[in-house]
Amino acid sequence: LAKTTQPISMDSYEGQEVNITCSHNNIATNDYITWYQQFPSQGPRFIIQGYKTKVTNEVASLFIPADRKSSTLSLPRVSLSDTAVYYCPGPPEAGNMLTFGGGTRLMVKP
Amino acid sequence: DGGITQSPKYLFRKEGQNVTLSCEQNLNHDAMYWYRQDPGQGLRLIYYSQIVNDFQKGDIAEGYSVSREKKESFPLTVTSAQKNPTAFYLCASSTGQGGTYEQYFGPGTRLTVT
């Protein structure tokens, strides 16, 4: 199965910018890169998707270099409510099946 | 409102009993999935279904069973053969089409077996 690698945890403080990087093993030419956010005791939610360069929405920005072997999720000016686990699942297998690893546990401190 | 519902939110059972977790979606999605999440861990795929009356095993299907008789419903049965059934169970759906990677998740069911 296609796998991704990301840091297990990160700490930050309110108001700072947080960048979480994911390495994408075996990414194929037509694969998109996606990120999900999960709060405790809730299901994950999709937050952003990109193919190359930069994508920005109301939640985050996603930076993807030309070789597409990695991606960086950028959260501007985090608040306590951004404390969550962030996942960059591998590209879908048969049946749009995603492989979620352990994610990155972001702790935002006051 | 479109979305995925899972019920109940909390479920308690005695060891040796089978239990069925409900998952319903009104998003008109073809594909549905069941994941298991243990404390502090990521999601592991139990079963998935790409279309009605068809489903495939995921990484940890042993001790679980599913059915997909209707597009909207994908119930998961945790059988007595599952050795460690206590976990947080998440249901998800997607259009199942290539290039669309977004999966929509339900709120989850926390199962405790004693």
PDB file of C-alpha atoms in Angstrom:
ATOM      1  CA  LEU A   1       0.000   0.000   0.000  1.00  0.00           C
ATOM      2  CA  ALA A   2       1.114   3.532  -0.676  1.00  0.00           C
ATOM      3  CA  LYS A   3       2.347   5.114   2.535  1.00  0.00           C
ATOM      4  CA  THR A   4       3.122   8.559   3.824  1.00  0.00           C
ATOM      5  CA  THR A   5       5.399   9.693   6.627  1.00  0.00           C
ATOM      6  CA  GLN A   6       4.725  12.607   8.956  1.00  0.00           C
ATOM      7  CA  PRO A   7       5.914  13.689  12.417  1.00  0.00           C
ATOM      8  CA  ILE A   8       4.157  12.050  15.319  1.00  0.00           C
ATOM      9  CA  SER A   9       3.577  15.272  17.238  1.00  0.00           C
ATOM     10  CA  MET A  10       4.207  19.010  17.238  1.00  0.00           C
ATOM     11  CA  ASP A  11       3.755  21.756  19.798  1.00  0.00           C
ATOM     12  CA  SER A  12       2.994  25.386  19.076  1.00  0.00           C
ATOM     13  CA  TYR A  13       1.682  28.517  20.731  1.00  0.00           C
ATOM     14  CA  GLU A  14      -1.345  30.598  19.935  1.00  0.00           C
ATOM     15  CA  GLY A  15      -0.783  33.055  17.113  1.00  0.00           C
ATOM     16  CA  GLN A  16       2.103  31.176  15.544  1.00  0.00           C
ATOM     17  CA  GLU A  17       2.186  29.675  12.064  1.00  0.00           C
ATOM     18  CA  VAL A  18       2.435  25.888  12.046  1.00  0.00           C
ATOM     19  CA  ASN A  19       3.854  23.871   9.190  1.00  0.00           C
ATOM     20  CA  ILE A  20       3.394  20.103   9.083  1.00  0.00           C
ATOM     21  CA  THR A  21       5.298  18.221   6.406  1.00  0.00           C
ATOM     22  CA  CYS A  22       4.382  14.876   4.927  1.00  0.00           C
ATOM     23  CA  SER A  23       6.542  12.641   2.751  1.00  0.00           C
ATOM     24  CA  HIS A  24       4.690  10.845  -0.024  1.00  0.00           C
ATOM     25  CA  ASN A  25       6.057   7.491  -1.013  1.00  0.00           C
ATOM     26  CA  ASN A  26       5.019   6.052  -4.368  1.00  0.00           C
ATOM     27  CA  ILE A  27       2.885   9.022  -5.331  1.00  0.00           C
ATOM     28  CA  ALA A  28       1.692   8.566  -8.892  1.00  0.00           C
ATOM     29  CA  THR A  29       1.493  11.169 -11.633  1.00  0.00           C
ATOM     30  CA  ASN A  30      -2.249  11.654 -11.349  1.00  0.00           C
ATOM     31  CA  ASP A  31      -2.573  11.398  -7.556  1.00  0.00           C
ATOM     32  CA  TYR A  32      -3.821  14.333  -5.526  1.00  0.00           C
ATOM     33  CA  ILE A  33      -2.543  15.093  -2.030  1.00  0.00           C
ATOM     34  CA  THR A  34      -5.094  15.489   0.742  1.00  0.00           C
ATOM     35  CA  TRP A  35      -5.087  16.432   4.392  1.00  0.00           C
ATOM     36  CA  TYR A  36      -7.606  15.670   7.105  1.00  0.00           C
ATOM     37  CA  GLN A  37      -8.145  17.067  10.606  1.00  0.00           C
ATOM     38  CA  GLN A  38      -9.509  15.089  13.538  1.00  0.00           C
ATOM     39  CA  PHE A  39     -10.654  16.472  16.881  1.00  0.00           C
ATOM     40  CA  PRO A  40     -10.914  14.143  19.894  1.00  0.00           C
ATOM     41  CA  SER A  41     -13.875  11.778  19.768  1.00  0.00           C
ATOM     42  CA  GLN A  42     -14.933  12.985  16.328  1.00  0.00           C
ATOM     43  CA  GLY A  43     -14.535  11.666  12.826  1.00  0.00           C
ATOM     44  CA  PRO A  44     -11.821  13.189  10.623  1.00  0.00           C
ATOM     45  CA  ARG A  45     -12.799  15.934   8.251  1.00  0.00           C
ATOM     46  CA  PHE A  46     -11.269  16.785   4.909  1.00  0.00           C
ATOM     47  CA  ILE A  47      -9.547  20.169   4.998  1.00  0.00           C
ATOM     48  CA  ILE A  48      -7.560  20.627   1.811  1.00  0.00           C
ATOM     49  CA  GLN A  49      -6.458  18.943  -1.399  1.00  0.00           C
ATOM     50  CA  GLY A  50      -3.856  19.868  -3.995  1.00  0.00           C
ATOM     51  CA  TYR A  51      -1.906  18.587  -6.967  1.00  0.00           C
ATOM     52  CA  LYS A  52       1.049  20.950  -7.252  1.00  0.00           C
ATOM     53  CA  THR A  53       2.385  24.342  -6.139  1.00  0.00           C
ATOM     54  CA  LYS A  54       0.090  26.049  -3.648  1.00  0.00           C
ATOM     55  CA  VAL A  55      -3.532  25.783  -2.651  1.00  0.00           C
ATOM     56  CA  THR A  56      -5.214  27.989  -0.069  1.00  0.00           C
ATOM     57  CA  ASN A  57      -8.651  27.878   1.504  1.00  0.00           C
ATOM     58  CA  GLU A  58     -10.267  29.343   4.583  1.00  0.00           C
ATOM     59  CA  VAL A  59      -8.688  26.722   6.828  1.00  0.00           C
ATOM     60  CA  ALA A  60      -5.135  26.200   5.600  1.00  0.00           C
ATOM     61  CA  SER A  61      -2.603  26.389   2.803  1.00  0.00           C
ATOM     62  CA  LEU A  62      -0.984  23.434   1.126  1.00  0.00           C
ATOM     63  CA  PHE A  63       2.445  23.681  -0.466  1.00  0.00           C
ATOM     64  CA  ILE A  64       3.600  20.992  -2.882  1.00  0.00           C
ATOM     65  CA  PRO A  65       7.078  21.130  -4.462  1.00  0.00           C
ATOM     66  CA  ALA A  66       7.702  20.370  -8.103  1.00  0.00           C
ATOM     67  CA  ASP A  67       8.779  16.778  -7.459  1.00  0.00           C
ATOM     68  CA  ARG A  68       5.606  16.147  -5.409  1.00  0.00           C
ATOM     69  CA  LYS A  69       7.470  13.840  -3.024  1.00  0.00           C
ATOM     70  CA  SER A  70       6.313  15.877  -0.055  1.00  0.00           C
ATOM     71  CA  SER A  71       3.687  18.370   0.985  1.00  0.00           C
ATOM     72  CA  THR A  72       3.434  20.964   3.744  1.00  0.00           C
ATOM     73  CA  LEU A  73       0.224  21.879   5.474  1.00  0.00           C
ATOM     74  CA  SER A  74       0.407  25.425   6.785  1.00  0.00           C
ATOM     75  CA  LEU A  75      -1.926  26.710   9.488  1.00  0.00           C
ATOM     76  CA  PRO A  76      -1.652  30.475   9.904  1.00  0.00           C
ATOM     77  CA  ARG A  77      -1.910  31.999  13.377  1.00  0.00           C
ATOM     78  CA  VAL A  78      -3.116  28.901  15.192  1.00  0.00           C
ATOM     79  CA  SER A  79      -5.510  29.064  18.109  1.00  0.00           C
ATOM     80  CA  LEU A  80      -6.256  26.597  20.885  1.00  0.00           C
ATOM     81  CA  SER A  81      -9.082  25.193  18.774  1.00  0.00           C
ATOM     82  CA  ASP A  82      -6.581  23.999  16.165  1.00  0.00           C
ATOM     83  CA  THR A  83      -5.357  21.369  18.606  1.00  0.00           C
ATOM     84  CA  ALA A  84      -6.085  18.169  16.707  1.00  0.00           C
ATOM     85  CA  VAL A  85      -4.542  15.299  14.788  1.00  0.00           C
ATOM     86  CA  TYR A  86      -3.682  16.041  11.172  1.00  0.00           C
ATOM     87  CA  TYR A  87      -3.470  13.241   8.619  1.00  0.00           C
ATOM     88  CA  CYS A  88      -2.018  13.106   5.119  1.00  0.00           C
ATOM     89  CA  PRO A  89      -3.343   9.775   3.851  1.00  0.00           C
ATOM     90  CA  GLY A  90      -1.738   7.986   0.974  1.00  0.00           C
ATOM     91  CA  PRO A  91      -3.414   8.190  -2.420  1.00  0.00           C
ATOM     92  CA  PRO A  92      -6.490   6.026  -2.812  1.00  0.00           C
ATOM     93  CA  GLU A  93      -6.245   2.374  -3.557  1.00  0.00           C
ATOM     94  CA  ALA A  94      -8.996   0.357  -5.234  1.00  0.00           C
ATOM     95  CA  GLY A  95     -12.426   1.611  -4.305  1.00  0.00           C
ATOM     96  CA  ASN A  96     -11.128   5.017  -3.238  1.00  0.00           C
ATOM     97  CA  MET A  97      -9.741   3.342  -0.129  1.00  0.00           C
ATOM     98  CA  LEU A  98      -7.436   5.649   1.817  1.00  0.00           C
ATOM     99  CA  THR A  99      -4.660   4.549   4.146  1.00  0.00           C
ATOM    100  CA  PHE A 100      -4.495   6.717   7.240  1.00  0.00           C
ATOM    101  CA  GLY A 101      -1.334   6.462   9.284  1.00  0.00           C
ATOM    102  CA  GLY A 102      -0.980   7.745  12.810  1.00  0.00           C
ATOM    103  CA  GLY A 103      -1.148  11.408  11.834  1.00  0.00           C
ATOM    104  CA  THR A 104       0.540  14.384  13.479  1.00  0.00           C
ATOM    105  CA  ARG A 105      -0.788  15.346  16.892  1.00  0.00           C
ATOM    106  CA  LEU A 106      -0.684  19.157  17.095  1.00  0.00           C
ATOM    107  CA  MET A 107      -0.888  20.717  20.529  1.00  0.00           C
ATOM    108  CA  VAL A 108      -1.467  24.476  20.628  1.00  0.00           C
ATOM    109  CA  LYS A 109      -0.595  26.069  23.945  1.00  0.00           C
ATOM    110  CA  PRO A 110      -1.745  29.430  25.296  1.00  0.00           C
TER     111      PRO A 110
ATOM    112  CA  ASP B   1     -28.859  18.336   5.726  1.00  0.00           C
ATOM    113  CA  GLY B   2     -26.682  15.815   3.918  1.00  0.00           C
ATOM    114  CA  GLY B   3     -24.296  13.709   5.903  1.00  0.00           C
ATOM    115  CA  ILE B   4     -23.469  10.481   7.652  1.00  0.00           C
ATOM    116  CA  THR B   5     -25.083   9.348  10.853  1.00  0.00           C
ATOM    117  CA  GLN B   6     -23.837   6.682  13.197  1.00  0.00           C
ATOM    118  CA  SER B   7     -25.756   5.334  16.108  1.00  0.00           C
ATOM    119  CA  PRO B   8     -25.496   4.995  18.941  1.00  0.00           C
ATOM    120  CA  LYS B   9     -22.671   7.320  20.019  1.00  0.00           C
ATOM    121  CA  TYR B  10     -21.779   5.070  22.951  1.00  0.00           C
ATOM    122  CA  LEU B  11     -22.400   1.338  23.149  1.00  0.00           C
ATOM    123  CA  PHE B  12     -21.720  -1.092  25.965  1.00  0.00           C
ATOM    124  CA  ARG B  13     -21.788  -4.857  25.610  1.00  0.00           C
ATOM    125  CA  LYS B  14     -20.793  -7.932  27.520  1.00  0.00           C
ATOM    126  CA  GLU B  15     -18.054 -10.141  26.181  1.00  0.00           C
ATOM    127  CA  GLY B  16     -19.373 -12.904  23.948  1.00  0.00           C
ATOM    128  CA  GLN B  17     -22.222 -10.878  22.486  1.00  0.00           C
ATOM    129  CA  ASN B  18     -22.471  -9.798  18.895  1.00  0.00           C
ATOM    130  CA  VAL B  19     -23.262  -6.122  18.354  1.00  0.00           C
ATOM    131  CA  THR B  20     -24.269  -4.186  15.246  1.00  0.00           C
ATOM    132  CA  LEU B  21     -23.219  -0.593  14.612  1.00  0.00           C
ATOM    133  CA  SER B  22     -25.386   1.509  12.353  1.00  0.00           C
ATOM    134  CA  CYS B  23     -24.161   3.766   9.547  1.00  0.00           C
ATOM    135  CA  GLU B  24     -26.476   5.715   7.249  1.00  0.00           C
ATOM    136  CA  GLN B  25     -25.667   8.310   4.584  1.00  0.00           C
ATOM    137  CA  ASN B  26     -27.887  10.541   2.463  1.00  0.00           C
ATOM    138  CA  LEU B  27     -25.091  11.863   0.255  1.00  0.00           C
ATOM    139  CA  ASN B  28     -25.898   9.466  -2.579  1.00  0.00           C
ATOM    140  CA  HIS B  29     -22.366   8.092  -2.329  1.00  0.00           C
ATOM    141  CA  ASP B  30     -21.540   4.746  -3.849  1.00  0.00           C
ATOM    142  CA  ALA B  31     -18.595   3.874  -1.598  1.00  0.00           C
ATOM    143  CA  MET B  32     -18.726   3.340   2.161  1.00  0.00           C
ATOM    144  CA  TYR B  33     -16.057   2.365   4.677  1.00  0.00           C
ATOM    145  CA  TRP B  34     -15.602   1.216   8.251  1.00  0.00           C
ATOM    146  CA  TYR B  35     -12.531   2.144  10.264  1.00  0.00           C
ATOM    147  CA  ARG B  36     -11.403   1.274  13.740  1.00  0.00           C
ATOM    148  CA  GLN B  37      -9.426   3.680  15.894  1.00  0.00           C
ATOM    149  CA  ASP B  38      -7.705   2.750  19.155  1.00  0.00           C
ATOM    150  CA  PRO B  39      -6.606   5.382  21.696  1.00  0.00           C
ATOM    151  CA  GLY B  40      -3.762   7.529  20.365  1.00  0.00           C
ATOM    152  CA  GLN B  41      -3.647   5.596  17.115  1.00  0.00           C
ATOM    153  CA  GLY B  42      -4.555   6.239  13.511  1.00  0.00           C
ATOM    154  CA  LEU B  43      -7.427   4.732  11.539  1.00  0.00           C
ATOM    155  CA  ARG B  44      -7.390   1.153  10.349  1.00  0.00           C
ATOM    156  CA  LEU B  45      -9.708  -0.051   7.610  1.00  0.00           C
ATOM    157  CA  ILE B  46     -12.059  -2.913   8.511  1.00  0.00           C
ATOM    158  CA  TYR B  47     -14.293  -3.264   5.430  1.00  0.00           C
ATOM    159  CA  TYR B  48     -15.272  -1.184   2.463  1.00  0.00           C
ATOM    160  CA  SER B  49     -17.998  -1.333  -0.145  1.00  0.00           C
ATOM    161  CA  GLN B  50     -17.866   0.246  -3.575  1.00  0.00           C
ATOM    162  CA  ILE B  51     -21.422  -0.583  -4.552  1.00  0.00           C
ATOM    163  CA  VAL B  52     -24.594  -2.186  -3.226  1.00  0.00           C
ATOM    164  CA  ASN B  53     -24.347  -5.921  -2.558  1.00  0.00           C
ATOM    165  CA  ASP B  54     -20.570  -5.879  -2.781  1.00  0.00           C
ATOM    166  CA  PHE B  55     -17.891  -5.376  -0.128  1.00  0.00           C
ATOM    167  CA  GLN B  56     -14.241  -6.189   0.468  1.00  0.00           C
ATOM    168  CA  LYS B  57     -12.122  -6.869   3.520  1.00  0.00           C
ATOM    169  CA  GLY B  58      -9.754  -4.216   4.727  1.00  0.00           C
ATOM    170  CA  ASP B  59      -6.653  -4.648   6.840  1.00  0.00           C
ATOM    171  CA  ILE B  60      -8.357  -5.920  10.008  1.00  0.00           C
ATOM    172  CA  ALA B  61     -11.566  -7.683   8.946  1.00  0.00           C
ATOM    173  CA  GLU B  62     -11.244 -10.695  11.253  1.00  0.00           C
ATOM    174  CA  GLY B  63     -14.059 -10.805  13.789  1.00  0.00           C
ATOM    175  CA  TYR B  64     -16.229  -8.344  11.861  1.00  0.00           C
ATOM    176  CA  SER B  65     -18.959  -8.679   9.259  1.00  0.00           C
ATOM    177  CA  VAL B  66     -20.857  -6.188   7.094  1.00  0.00           C
ATOM    178  CA  SER B  67     -23.758  -6.021   4.665  1.00  0.00           C
ATOM    179  CA  ARG B  68     -24.658  -3.542   1.950  1.00  0.00           C
ATOM    180  CA  GLU B  69     -28.257  -4.183   0.967  1.00  0.00           C
ATOM    181  CA  LYS B  70     -29.054  -0.518   0.390  1.00  0.00           C
ATOM    182  CA  LYS B  71     -26.948   2.315  -0.964  1.00  0.00           C
ATOM    183  CA  GLU B  72     -27.631   4.402   2.124  1.00  0.00           C
ATOM    184  CA  SER B  73     -26.748   1.823   4.758  1.00  0.00           C
ATOM    185  CA  PHE B  74     -23.597  -0.096   5.693  1.00  0.00           C
ATOM    186  CA  PRO B  75     -24.007  -1.754   9.120  1.00  0.00           C
ATOM    187  CA  LEU B  76     -21.041  -3.322  10.871  1.00  0.00           C
ATOM    188  CA  THR B  77     -21.396  -6.336  13.166  1.00  0.00           C
ATOM    189  CA  VAL B  78     -18.724  -6.895  15.756  1.00  0.00           C
ATOM    190  CA  THR B  79     -18.832 -10.600  16.501  1.00  0.00           C
ATOM    191  CA  SER B  80     -17.725 -12.489  19.571  1.00  0.00           C
ATOM    192  CA  ALA B  81     -14.737 -13.682  17.526  1.00  0.00           C
ATOM    193  CA  GLN B  82     -13.204 -10.200  17.646  1.00  0.00           C
ATOM    194  CA  LYS B  83     -10.670 -10.494  20.447  1.00  0.00           C
ATOM    195  CA  ASN B  84     -10.321  -6.815  21.317  1.00  0.00           C
ATOM    196  CA  PRO B  85     -13.548  -5.113  20.250  1.00  0.00           C
ATOM    197  CA  THR B  86     -13.349  -2.069  22.523  1.00  0.00           C
ATOM    198  CA  ALA B  87     -12.542   0.851  20.219  1.00  0.00           C
ATOM    199  CA  PHE B  88     -13.864   3.922  18.427  1.00  0.00           C
ATOM    200  CA  TYR B  89     -15.566   2.945  15.172  1.00  0.00           C
ATOM    201  CA  LEU B  90     -15.845   5.366  12.279  1.00  0.00           C
ATOM    202  CA  CYS B  91     -17.944   5.070   9.156  1.00  0.00           C
ATOM    203  CA  ALA B  92     -17.182   7.073   6.022  1.00  0.00           C
ATOM    204  CA  SER B  93     -18.451   7.463   2.486  1.00  0.00           C
ATOM    205  CA  SER B  94     -17.209   8.862  -0.783  1.00  0.00           C
ATOM    206  CA  THR B  95     -18.347   9.119  -4.367  1.00  0.00           C
ATOM    207  CA  GLY B  96     -15.926   6.326  -5.156  1.00  0.00           C
ATOM    208  CA  GLN B  97     -14.870   8.029  -8.335  1.00  0.00           C
ATOM    209  CA  GLY B  98     -11.223   8.316  -9.294  1.00  0.00           C
ATOM    210  CA  GLY B  99      -9.638  11.688  -8.593  1.00  0.00           C
ATOM    211  CA  THR B 100     -12.054  12.545  -5.804  1.00  0.00           C
ATOM    212  CA  TYR B 101     -10.260  11.785  -2.619  1.00  0.00           C
ATOM    213  CA  GLU B 102     -12.615  13.312  -0.118  1.00  0.00           C
ATOM    214  CA  GLN B 103     -14.140  10.940   2.371  1.00  0.00           C
ATOM    215  CA  TYR B 104     -16.957  12.100   4.616  1.00  0.00           C
ATOM    216  CA  PHE B 105     -16.902  10.699   8.119  1.00  0.00           C
ATOM    217  CA  GLY B 106     -19.647  10.098  10.627  1.00  0.00           C
ATOM    218  CA  PRO B 107     -19.378  11.113  14.296  1.00  0.00           C
ATOM    219  CA  GLY B 108     -18.279   7.654  15.375  1.00  0.00           C
ATOM    220  CA  THR B 109     -19.482   5.013  17.818  1.00  0.00           C
ATOM    221  CA  ARG B 110     -17.440   4.257  20.900  1.00  0.00           C
ATOM    222  CA  LEU B 111     -17.874   0.578  21.759  1.00  0.00           C
ATOM    223  CA  THR B 112     -16.928  -0.759  25.150  1.00  0.00           C
ATOM    224  CA  VAL B 113     -16.979  -4.503  25.768  1.00  0.00           C
ATOM    225  CA  THR B 114     -16.495  -5.834  29.292  1.00  0.00           C
TER     226      THR B 114
END
